[in-house]
Amino acid sequence: MAALDSLSLFTGLGLSEHKARETLKNTALSAQLREAATQAQQTLGSTIDKATGTLLYGLASRLRDPRRLSFLVSYIATALEYVRSHPLDPINTEDFEQECGVGVMVTPEQIEEAVEAAINRHRPQLLEERYRFNMGLLMGEARAVLKWADGRMIKHEVDMQVLHLLGPKTETDLEKKPKVSKARPEEKDWRTAKDLMENGEAADQGLSLMEQLRGEALKFHKPGENYKTPGYVTTPHTMDLLKQHLEITGGQVRTRFPPEPNGILHIGHAKAINFNFGYARANNGICFLRFDDTNPEKEEARFFTAICDMVSWLGYTPYKVTYASDYFDQLYAWAVELIHRGQAYVCHQRGEELKGHNSLPSPWRDRPIEESLLLFEAMRKGKFAEGEATLRMKLVMEDGKMDPVAYRVKYTPHHRTGDTWCIYPTYDYTHCLCDSIEHITHSLCTKEFQARRSSYFWLCNALDVYCPVQWEYGRLNLHYAVVSKRKILQLVAAGAVRDWDDPRLFTLTALRRRGFPPEAINNFCARVGVTVAQTTMEPHLLEACVRDVLNDTAPRAMAVLEPLQVIITNFPSTKSLDIQVPNFPADETKGFHQVPFGPMVFIERTDFKEEPEPGYKRLAWGQPVGLRHTGYVIELQNVFKGPTGCVESLEVTCRQADAGEKPKAFIHWVSQPLTCEIRLYERLFQHKNPEDPAEVPGGFLSDLNLASLQVVEAALVDCSVALAKPFDKFQFERLGYFSVDPDSCQGQLVFNRTVTLKEDPGKV
């Protein structure tokens, strides 16, 4: 585990995995680098960027006298931090040296006093925990007071004073610290060590998403301090632009959720929505909902509506709903300016020539500026066919892609601008400039957009406009699922699912239709946390969040999927009795509902057996059962079968529950019920990764679970649900959680099973 921790630390410094492993083979070097990194983190109070990591590696590998390591690391870390915080100002040598501790003398007496003060603050805990106490805390507090003290001297003083206070270590001190038992998977901390190893360490389980986003989990820059972000590119205009930005925003955090309106949002988008809206909310900021509507061929009105609905359903209200098309005039003007500055040109290479990351430079890359201006205007006026001309920007991206396209010709009417435009900007051109126009402070993107960060900074700086900071985080994926728009369309076309909202899918509309509460989805996103590593989670972990919410919010009712008629021959009344059933048996203050109880009831066919196996506790010969909530116990008298030998009905007698021996089980039942349709859902795919050719050679369509939907057309449910509306949720006792489907109509309710009451042990 120590080797894994060191490997993670070294790669975090910017070393390649191969280089990190080679370093670990050198015991002296790895120990020195580990100490340098630890001290640099203490000095900076944040994570170490690649530039600092490179310097630390050079220092650790070249320094012959390890006694000087602590001294030099302090200077390196502080000097870099000073330079970052003064990117454009002329460096004031006197101020710089003062900040770096030049000329500062730290005496042994000062170290002794600082350590003594730290020990006194923690004396009770030290005396209780003795040598199990975290001594690093004492060193850190002393170091905070004496920034320029030698770390080795502080450690030596801590060791001496602790020894004086506690005395030598005893046998008890040398015993291993007992391990804290981990929670069961169904309890709050439900992820296993394997999950964390595979997916990267996630955020604190005990914290809500708001607390995570407000706290130290994210080392984001403060508004206006964009230049302190590693990798941020500054120009002579940066500080003036940031000053203007702060005057406009007042230092307010601004984020945006920018979906393309060409499909339905899925579970991965739920993380993005929670992150963007949640980070703004946690920091008293605002979040825009901005539609990236730059591809009119694939955009439909229903997608705009559905996206707005899902954002609202998850509990968020945008500060403002905007569209990339709101800024088409400004984006065009900036494209013209980019050509004027010699940073863009009109190109006639075809699409297939532009594919890949090692394409040859365009033969039109150095065409005269005036020529590109005329040709771009001709593109604007519709004088080129689609594919005949593009506007390209002059830069090379991180992934090696050269000169990304900024504008292309498309003769498709736009849903908002109609036929006004026949050229449309690309994502690479539009995204950062729309962020700039809206003065976004934190442009939060998934990791696949990391390769576009250089073009993001380059384009804003090339036009001398305010440049936000792009931050990347890991995507959220689920096993046994596909979320690609194209593949969902294939599933619909193949008849495997009904539409985008089929409850077997993991689109947000599908999850809502299945009955997943929005709070459960938000809680799931909070439990996953915001990590840099991509996370692929098991569906049953999402289902556990659903159960947590529905257990407290879904009122109880009784339903029978496979009815078996039961006649009570000695029913204690000439008419039906009214039974009061608690909506939430664990908390009767939440009220009751009334159901009729008559001489004819229906039970689940599986709750009766003529020849029970050992351990069977429900109704059988000589084995009575209780009927839930009635206070009565029934005992079998006769069994009636049809021509095929199938049991059609039972005759029983009843007695009050307290008039005899307590039965082994109590079963649910219905009397004078409603007939309804119940849809039972299982996983749509058989394998964890249906899109992985190694796991499913025949493709995802060959991996369909043919038993993923079972329709019970004549189920019975008690009359307490008669007035239920679509999306109302219930717990059907002993069966699971169910939600009313929009297909329901008057007199014919349709229920979707959301989740079973307990996790299926077969689902791993």
Coordinates of N, CA, C and O in Angstrom, one line a residue, residues 13 15 19 29 32-33 36 50-64 69 72 76:
L13 N 3.1 14.5 -9.1 CA 4.1 15.6 -9.3 C 4.4 15.8 -10.8 O 5.2 16.7 -11.1
L15 N 5.5 13.2 -12.9 CA 6.3 12.1 -13.4 C 5.4 11.1 -14.2 O 4.3 10.8 -13.7
K19 N 8.5 6.5 -15.1 CA 9.5 7.3 -14.4 C 9.3 7.2 -12.9 O 10.3 7.0 -12.1
L29 N 16.6 8.1 -3.3 CA 15.9 9.2 -4.0 C 14.4 9.2 -3.7 O 13.9 10.3 -3.6
Q32 N 13.8 10.9 -0.4 CA 14.1 12.3 -0.5 C 13.0 13.0 -1.2 O 12.5 14.1 -0.8
L33 N 12.5 12.5 -2.3 CA 11.5 13.1 -3.1 C 10.1 13.1 -2.3 O 9.4 14.1 -2.4
A36 N 10.4 15.9 0.2 CA 10.3 17.2 -0.5 C 8.9 17.5 -0.9 O 8.4 18.6 -0.7
K50 N 2.6 20.6 -11.9 CA 3.7 19.9 -12.6 C 5.0 20.6 -12.6 O 6.1 20.1 -12.4
A51 N 4.9 22.0 -12.7 CA 6.1 22.8 -12.7 C 6.9 22.7 -11.4 O 8.1 22.5 -11.4
T52 N 6.1 22.8 -10.3 CA 6.8 22.6 -9.0 C 7.3 21.2 -8.8 O 8.4 21.0 -8.3
G53 N 6.5 20.2 -9.3 CA 7.0 18.9 -9.2 C 8.3 18.6 -9.9 O 9.2 17.9 -9.4
T54 N 8.4 19.2 -11.1 CA 9.7 19.0 -11.9 C 10.9 19.6 -11.1 O 11.9 19.0 -11.0
L55 N 10.7 20.8 -10.5 CA 11.8 21.3 -9.7 C 12.1 20.5 -8.5 O 13.3 20.3 -8.1
L56 N 11.1 20.0 -7.8 CA 11.3 19.1 -6.6 C 12.1 17.9 -7.0 O 13.0 17.4 -6.3
Y57 N 11.7 17.3 -8.2 CA 12.4 16.1 -8.6 C 13.9 16.4 -8.9 O 14.8 15.6 -8.5
G58 N 14.1 17.5 -9.6 CA 15.5 17.9 -9.9 C 16.3 18.1 -8.6 O 17.5 17.7 -8.5
L59 N 15.7 18.8 -7.6 CA 16.4 19.0 -6.3 C 16.7 17.7 -5.6 O 17.8 17.5 -5.2
A60 N 15.7 16.8 -5.5 CA 15.9 15.5 -4.8 C 16.9 14.7 -5.5 O 17.7 14.0 -4.8
S61 N 17.0 14.7 -6.8 CA 18.0 13.8 -7.5 C 19.4 14.4 -7.5 O 20.3 13.7 -7.7
R62 N 19.5 15.7 -7.3 CA 20.9 16.4 -7.4 C 21.5 16.7 -6.0 O 22.7 16.8 -5.9
L63 N 20.6 16.8 -5.0 CA 21.1 17.2 -3.7 C 21.9 16.1 -3.0 O 21.4 15.0 -2.8
R64 N 23.1 16.4 -2.7 CA 24.0 15.4 -2.0 C 23.8 15.4 -0.5 O 24.1 14.4 0.1
L69 N 17.7 19.7 2.5 CA 16.5 19.6 1.7 C 15.3 20.5 2.2 O 14.7 21.2 1.4
L72 N 15.8 24.2 1.2 CA 15.7 24.5 -0.2 C 14.2 24.4 -0.7 O 13.8 25.2 -1.5
I76 N 11.9 27.1 -2.7 CA 11.4 26.8 -4.1 C 9.9 27.0 -4.1 O 9.3 27.7 -5.0

